[in-house]
Tab-separated table of C-alpha atoms in Angstrom:
chain	number	residue	atom	x	y	z
A	18	MET	CA	115.764	91.489	177.619
A	19	LYS	CA	112.415	94.479	176.838
A	20	ILE	CA	110.703	95.194	173.385
A	21	ASP	CA	109.159	98.854	173.929
A	22	ASN	CA	108.068	98.685	177.598
A	23	ILE	CA	107.712	94.557	178.152
A	24	GLU	CA	110.460	92.787	180.216
A	25	LEU	CA	111.303	90.202	178.962
A	26	GLY	CA	113.328	89.090	181.740
A	27	ASN	CA	117.217	87.074	180.374
A	28	ASN	CA	117.928	85.015	177.077
A	29	PRO	CA	113.550	84.659	177.163
A	30	VAL	CA	112.433	81.315	174.683
A	31	PHE	CA	109.254	82.486	172.791
A	32	LEU	CA	106.220	79.712	171.630
A	33	ALA	CA	106.490	81.433	167.740
A	34	PRO	CA	103.189	81.849	166.175
A	35	MET	CA	101.771	78.017	164.218
A	36	GLU	CA	98.377	77.771	161.763
A	37	ASP	CA	95.889	75.066	163.425
A	38	VAL	CA	98.548	74.619	166.412
A	39	THR	CA	98.974	78.100	168.234
A	40	ASP	CA	95.427	78.073	170.004
A	41	ILE	CA	94.782	79.324	173.747
A	42	GLY	CA	94.599	75.896	174.575
A	43	PHE	CA	98.242	75.528	174.277
A	44	ARG	CA	98.860	78.920	173.889
A	45	MET	CA	98.360	78.375	177.574
A	46	MET	CA	99.646	75.327	179.000
A	47	CYS	CA	103.554	76.808	176.692
A	48	LYS	CA	102.661	79.467	179.109
A	49	HIS	CA	103.232	77.412	182.086
A	50	PHE	CA	105.641	74.886	181.023
A	51	GLY	CA	107.665	78.871	181.267
A	52	ALA	CA	107.455	80.232	177.846
A	53	ASP	CA	107.799	84.103	178.077
A	54	MET	CA	105.469	84.767	175.460
A	55	VAL	CA	103.044	83.269	172.887
A	56	TYR	CA	102.042	83.967	170.346
A	57	THR	CA	98.806	83.558	168.081
A	58	GLU	CA	97.932	81.573	165.333
A	59	PHE	CA	98.376	84.565	162.328
A	60	VAL	CA	95.487	86.548	161.570
A	61	SER	CA	93.725	87.070	158.331
A	62	SER	CA	93.800	90.252	157.870
A	63	ASP	CA	91.155	89.949	155.041
A	64	ALA	CA	88.726	88.324	156.762
A	65	LEU	CA	89.263	90.082	159.859
A	66	ILE	CA	88.039	93.345	158.402
A	67	ARG	CA	85.173	90.810	156.823
A	68	SER	CA	84.259	89.799	160.767
A	69	ILE	CA	84.683	85.914	159.750
A	70	SER	CA	83.911	85.092	163.167
A	71	LYS	CA	85.898	81.866	163.654
A	72	THR	CA	89.090	84.475	162.270
A	73	GLN	CA	87.284	87.161	165.667
A	74	GLN	CA	87.831	83.745	167.994
A	75	LYS	CA	91.980	84.362	166.955
A	76	LEU	CA	91.990	87.586	168.522
A	77	ILE	CA	90.637	85.867	172.159
A	78	ILE	CA	93.650	85.905	174.768
A	79	ASN	CA	93.253	85.548	178.436
A	80	GLU	CA	94.746	87.405	180.838
A	81	LEU	CA	97.115	84.639	182.353
A	82	GLU	CA	99.006	83.997	179.053
A	83	ARG	CA	100.554	87.674	178.742
A	84	PRO	CA	102.510	88.535	177.163
A	85	VAL	CA	100.894	87.429	174.226
A	86	ALA	CA	101.403	88.593	170.572
A	87	ILE	CA	98.461	88.349	167.705
A	88	GLN	CA	99.832	88.510	164.952
A	89	ILE	CA	98.237	89.382	161.095
A	90	TYR	CA	98.770	88.916	157.249
A	91	GLY	CA	97.893	90.423	154.443
A	92	ARG	CA	98.743	91.974	151.045
A	93	GLU	CA	96.688	95.224	151.045
A	94	VAL	CA	97.442	98.278	153.147
A	95	ASP	CA	94.404	99.823	153.878
A	96	ALA	CA	93.366	95.884	155.224
A	97	MET	CA	95.790	95.942	156.718
A	98	VAL	CA	95.717	98.599	159.046
A	99	GLU	CA	92.497	97.980	159.437
A	100	ALA	CA	93.138	94.703	161.022
A	101	ALA	CA	95.273	96.257	163.278
A	102	LYS	CA	93.161	98.633	164.132
A	103	ILE	CA	91.267	95.699	165.350
A	104	VAL	CA	93.772	93.975	166.789
A	105	GLU	CA	95.115	96.287	168.955
A	106	GLU	CA	91.139	96.245	170.593
A	107	ALA	CA	91.540	93.233	171.740
A	108	LYS	CA	94.425	94.171	174.117
A	109	PRO	CA	97.459	92.300	172.854
A	110	ASP	CA	101.040	93.657	174.406
A	111	ILE	CA	102.422	93.310	170.673
A	112	LEU	CA	101.089	92.986	167.336
A	113	ASP	CA	103.036	90.881	165.623
A	114	ILE	CA	103.740	91.342	161.143
A	115	ASN	CA	103.541	87.804	159.533
A	116	PHE	CA	105.979	88.623	156.509
A	117	GLY	CA	107.110	84.421	156.173
A	118	CYS	CA	104.784	82.372	155.931
A	119	PRO	CA	105.300	79.720	153.134
A	120	VAL	CA	102.378	78.085	152.487
A	121	LYS	CA	101.412	78.586	149.035
A	122	LYS	CA	98.041	79.748	149.718
A	123	VAL	CA	99.439	82.115	151.186
A	124	ALA	CA	103.496	83.677	149.623
A	125	GLY	CA	101.999	82.322	146.151
A	126	LYS	CA	99.576	85.714	146.889
A	127	GLY	CA	101.540	88.035	147.550
A	128	ALA	CA	100.810	88.275	151.574
A	129	GLY	CA	103.450	86.129	154.362
A	130	ALA	CA	107.018	85.801	152.124
A	131	GLY	CA	105.117	86.778	148.971
A	132	MET	CA	106.537	90.525	150.179
A	133	LEU	CA	110.122	89.573	149.947
A	134	ARG	CA	109.125	89.700	146.419
A	135	ASP	CA	107.267	93.365	147.078
A	136	ILE	CA	110.183	94.742	149.534
A	137	PRO	CA	108.013	97.889	149.157
A	138	LYS	CA	105.017	97.089	149.422
A	139	MET	CA	106.279	95.360	152.636
A	140	ILE	CA	107.441	98.784	153.712
A	141	GLU	CA	104.313	100.850	153.304
A	142	ILE	CA	102.319	98.428	155.350
A	143	THR	CA	104.832	98.614	157.888
A	144	LYS	CA	104.873	101.629	158.431
A	145	ASN	CA	101.023	102.385	158.293
A	146	VAL	CA	100.477	99.204	160.608
A	147	VAL	CA	103.509	101.071	163.369
A	148	ASN	CA	101.845	104.762	162.973
A	149	ALA	CA	97.804	103.248	162.508
A	150	VAL	CA	98.061	101.474	166.104
A	151	ASN	CA	99.567	102.540	169.497
A	152	ILE	CA	101.148	99.615	171.126
A	153	PRO	CA	103.984	98.068	168.979
A	154	VAL	CA	104.543	96.150	166.667
A	155	THR	CA	107.034	93.542	165.721
A	156	VAL	CA	108.019	91.516	162.543
A	157	LYS	CA	108.026	88.582	161.232
A	158	THR	CA	109.996	87.036	158.512
A	159	ARG	CA	113.497	84.809	156.506
A	160	LEU	CA	115.837	85.721	155.312
A	161	GLY	CA	114.645	86.445	151.656
A	162	TRP	CA	112.476	84.680	148.433
A	163	ASP	CA	115.302	82.290	148.370
A	164	ASN	CA	119.092	80.882	147.933
A	165	ASP	CA	119.773	83.938	145.604
A	166	SER	CA	118.159	87.111	147.044
A	167	LYS	CA	119.226	86.686	150.563
A	168	ILE	CA	117.985	90.802	151.671
A	169	ILE	CA	117.115	89.917	155.467
A	170	VAL	CA	120.811	92.265	156.782
A	171	ASP	CA	119.285	95.297	154.679
A	172	LEU	CA	116.447	94.766	155.093
A	173	ALA	CA	116.282	94.098	158.680
A	174	GLU	CA	117.418	97.549	158.495
A	175	GLN	CA	114.600	99.511	156.632
A	176	LEU	CA	112.063	97.269	159.420
A	177	GLN	CA	114.104	98.800	161.952
A	178	ASP	CA	113.053	102.614	160.050
A	179	CYS	CA	109.406	102.278	160.258
A	180	GLY	CA	109.295	102.078	163.633
A	181	ILE	CA	109.149	98.673	164.850
A	182	LYS	CA	109.766	97.769	168.223
A	183	ALA	CA	111.370	93.783	167.587
A	184	LEU	CA	112.635	91.795	164.528
A	185	ALA	CA	112.111	87.898	164.842
A	186	ILE	CA	113.940	85.615	162.165
A	187	HIS	CA	112.896	82.453	160.508
A	188	GLY	CA	115.905	81.388	159.541
A	189	ARG	CA	115.321	79.696	156.055
A	190	THR	CA	114.252	81.482	152.722
A	191	ARG	CA	111.008	81.066	150.839
A	192	ALA	CA	112.130	78.203	148.634
A	193	GLN	CA	113.554	76.845	151.361
A	194	MET	CA	110.148	76.037	153.534
A	195	TYR	CA	110.878	73.526	156.568
A	196	THR	CA	113.116	71.954	155.248
A	197	GLY	CA	117.311	71.858	154.955
A	198	GLU	CA	118.954	73.244	157.682
A	199	ALA	CA	118.621	76.834	159.134
A	200	ASP	CA	121.031	79.275	158.530
A	201	TRP	CA	122.126	81.098	161.438
A	202	GLU	CA	124.882	82.479	160.479
A	203	LEU	CA	122.511	85.117	158.106
A	204	ILE	CA	120.464	86.652	161.643
A	205	GLY	CA	123.563	86.098	164.009
A	206	LYS	CA	125.274	88.754	161.004
A	207	VAL	CA	121.939	91.061	162.105
A	208	LYS	CA	122.213	91.003	165.253
A	209	ASP	CA	126.432	91.591	164.897
A	210	ASN	CA	124.777	94.634	162.495
A	211	GLN	CA	125.497	97.967	164.814
A	212	ARG	CA	123.018	99.459	162.909
A	213	MET	CA	120.710	97.976	164.822
A	214	ASN	CA	119.278	98.673	168.270
A	215	ILE	CA	115.432	96.920	168.153
A	216	PRO	CA	115.434	92.890	170.015
A	217	ILE	CA	116.737	90.402	167.508
A	218	ILE	CA	114.731	87.145	167.930
A	219	GLY	CA	115.794	84.450	166.410
A	220	ASN	CA	113.705	81.345	165.072
A	221	GLY	CA	114.629	77.814	162.762
A	222	ASP	CA	115.668	74.250	164.910
A	223	VAL	CA	115.056	75.276	168.207
A	224	THR	CA	114.689	71.058	169.556
A	225	SER	CA	116.441	71.134	172.395
A	226	ASP	CA	118.081	72.421	175.355
A	227	VAL	CA	121.258	72.731	174.057
A	228	ILE	CA	120.528	73.438	170.695
A	229	ALA	CA	119.003	76.752	172.974
A	230	LYS	CA	122.249	77.389	174.585
A	231	GLU	CA	123.788	77.704	171.872
A	232	LYS	CA	122.465	80.032	169.442
A	233	PHE	CA	122.404	82.616	172.400
A	234	ASP	CA	125.660	81.917	173.363
A	235	LYS	CA	126.945	81.695	169.144
A	236	TYR	CA	124.600	83.850	166.887
A	237	GLY	CA	124.435	86.550	170.268
A	238	VAL	CA	120.514	87.226	169.864
A	239	ASP	CA	118.361	88.724	172.237
A	240	ALA	CA	115.583	85.895	172.137
A	241	ILE	CA	114.769	82.260	170.641
A	242	MET	CA	111.611	81.144	169.173
A	243	ILE	CA	110.571	77.021	169.493
A	244	GLY	CA	107.868	76.605	166.697
A	245	ARG	CA	107.314	72.987	165.386
A	246	GLY	CA	109.886	71.884	168.693
A	247	SER	CA	106.576	72.315	170.876
A	248	ILE	CA	104.191	70.098	168.763
A	249	GLY	CA	103.323	68.036	171.175
A	250	ARG	CA	105.965	68.162	173.493
A	251	PRO	CA	104.471	72.522	175.235
A	252	TRP	CA	106.926	70.737	178.591
A	253	ILE	CA	110.361	71.579	175.852
A	254	PHE	CA	109.753	75.318	177.924
A	255	LYS	CA	110.137	73.784	181.100
A	256	GLU	CA	113.517	71.555	180.078
A	257	VAL	CA	115.391	74.788	177.375
A	258	LYS	CA	114.484	77.310	180.615
A	259	HIS	CA	116.071	75.217	183.699
A	260	TYR	CA	118.879	74.542	181.411
A	261	LEU	CA	118.836	77.999	180.265
A	262	ASN	CA	118.810	78.783	183.917
A	263	THR	CA	121.030	76.435	185.990
A	264	GLY	CA	123.323	74.722	182.571
A	265	GLU	CA	121.672	71.483	183.872
A	266	HIS	CA	119.444	69.098	182.322
A	267	LEU	CA	116.108	68.995	183.602
A	268	ALA	CA	115.809	65.544	185.466
A	269	GLN	CA	113.014	63.878	182.763
A	270	ILE	CA	109.512	63.167	183.700
A	271	PRO	CA	108.122	60.585	183.816
A	272	PHE	CA	106.486	58.844	180.796
A	273	SER	CA	102.791	59.366	182.495
A	274	GLU	CA	103.056	63.092	183.322
A	275	LYS	CA	103.872	63.854	179.301
A	276	LEU	CA	100.829	62.178	178.596
A	277	HIS	CA	99.036	63.412	181.117
A	278	ILE	CA	99.740	67.264	179.387
A	279	LEU	CA	98.929	65.422	175.820
A	280	LYS	CA	95.217	64.304	177.099
A	281	GLN	CA	94.758	67.565	179.511
A	282	GLN	CA	95.308	69.612	176.048
A	283	ILE	CA	92.217	66.479	173.701
A	284	ILE	CA	90.411	67.331	176.242
A	285	ASP	CA	90.688	70.854	175.437
A	286	SER	CA	90.342	70.587	172.246
A	287	ILE	CA	87.362	69.275	173.253
A	288	ASP	CA	85.587	71.936	175.279
A	289	ARG	CA	86.545	74.936	173.723
A	290	LEU	CA	85.234	73.386	170.188
A	291	ASP	CA	83.304	70.091	170.432
A	292	GLU	CA	84.743	66.552	170.693
A	293	ARG	CA	84.646	65.518	166.584
A	294	ARG	CA	86.505	68.990	166.134
A	295	GLY	CA	88.598	68.734	169.513
A	296	ILE	CA	89.965	65.383	167.995
A	297	LEU	CA	91.074	66.488	164.395
A	298	HIS	CA	93.424	69.191	165.822
A	299	SER	CA	94.279	67.754	168.989
A	300	ARG	CA	95.511	64.546	165.698
A	301	ARG	CA	99.029	67.187	164.715
A	302	HIS	CA	100.338	67.104	168.334
A	303	LEU	CA	99.992	63.322	168.673
A	304	ALA	CA	101.457	62.746	165.454
A	305	ALA	CA	104.205	65.094	166.121
A	306	THR	CA	105.320	64.140	169.340
A	307	PRO	CA	108.158	62.466	170.251
A	308	LEU	CA	106.735	61.014	173.153
A	309	PHE	CA	105.271	57.325	171.296
A	310	LYS	CA	109.476	57.647	169.648
A	311	GLY	CA	110.547	54.365	169.991
A	312	ILE	CA	107.475	52.544	171.000
A	313	HIS	CA	108.421	48.951	169.370
A	314	ASN	CA	106.643	48.088	167.576
A	315	PHE	CA	103.845	51.291	167.811
A	316	ARG	CA	102.621	51.587	163.677
A	317	GLU	CA	99.341	49.983	164.072
A	318	THR	CA	99.072	51.266	167.116
A	319	ARG	CA	99.733	54.834	166.094
A	320	ILE	CA	97.216	54.261	162.934
A	321	ALA	CA	94.549	53.256	166.169
A	322	MET	CA	95.543	56.424	167.980
A	323	LEU	CA	94.309	58.850	164.870
A	324	ARG	CA	91.872	57.524	163.489
A	325	ALA	CA	89.947	57.446	166.969
A	326	GLU	CA	86.660	59.718	166.762
A	327	THR	CA	85.145	60.422	170.122
A	328	LYS	CA	87.182	60.241	173.355
A	329	ASP	CA	87.007	57.472	174.519
A	330	GLU	CA	87.608	55.704	172.093
A	331	LEU	CA	90.662	57.524	171.903
A	332	PHE	CA	91.684	57.902	175.715
A	333	ASP	CA	91.267	53.477	175.614
A	334	ILE	CA	94.673	53.639	173.639
A	335	LEU	CA	96.219	55.870	174.790
A	336	SER	CA	95.736	53.791	178.551
A	337	GLN	CA	96.902	50.500	176.518
A	338	ILE	CA	99.547	52.919	175.523
A	339	GLU	CA	100.824	53.935	179.417
A	340	GLU	CA	99.925	50.842	180.164
A	341	LYS	CA	102.528	48.778	178.088
A	342	GLN	CA	105.593	51.571	178.753
A	343	GLU	CA	104.761	50.748	182.574
A	344	GLY	CA	104.876	46.832	182.242
A	345	CYS	CA	108.559	47.827	179.992
């Protein structure tokens, strides 16, 4: 499978763009475990053209994480075009446009999934961004605004006609946010549309190797994208790639090894930010990881873990957890 001239192999698996999650440290970790392409956190076009330092830092990429896509969002044509040109200077492999973020502070202002209520503006932005840069432009969006406006089959054709090189579809409407089940049937209909000739990337509820293979086999997508299923679990890419390539489940990664991976994420975050912010950033991964699921009487330990304010305090708690698990 290729996006423009970027070769991604058979049945590629991507790390989805996620705000406050897919920073450079986590992207590198997921790449290490087999992600075929990674995406940055989304970048505000307005903040980027105003040279906001925190936003500019999101453009920093490492050669070892390639191929990598930088994703931008916004609601004004001129700002999106200017931001796209700035992003191109950062030399990502792909520029991705976010038309799918459902959160109120984005969609409620007409950006992200908010564009699903203004398709002419979405198309205008897409055409102008495609024409403004010389790198491949892709789009990530949703099925529609709500259950009564699932327009993705027709919308996909319109976006393709703008010149995008691939389309990623999250199988929910904006109204669903992240609730309910992702509707892969509609993603499959986009892929089955004979007018479509760009790669279709499916996204939503891919949380295991078996589910990943099912999405490829049943819906014929060119690639799948893993988002929330990777938070606190970057090794999911190794599990999925092994199963796709061999048809066999990867041997269980030991608890201690997985815990070491999470500790390394914490260290990377602290090194990149500082101790306080690095620990705060890591809490989302610690809260979401399935590693601690099923541990008896874990509630109090979990609270202490998520309240720890120093690296030494946090690592002491994690070491106690490891000791108890090894003693089981």
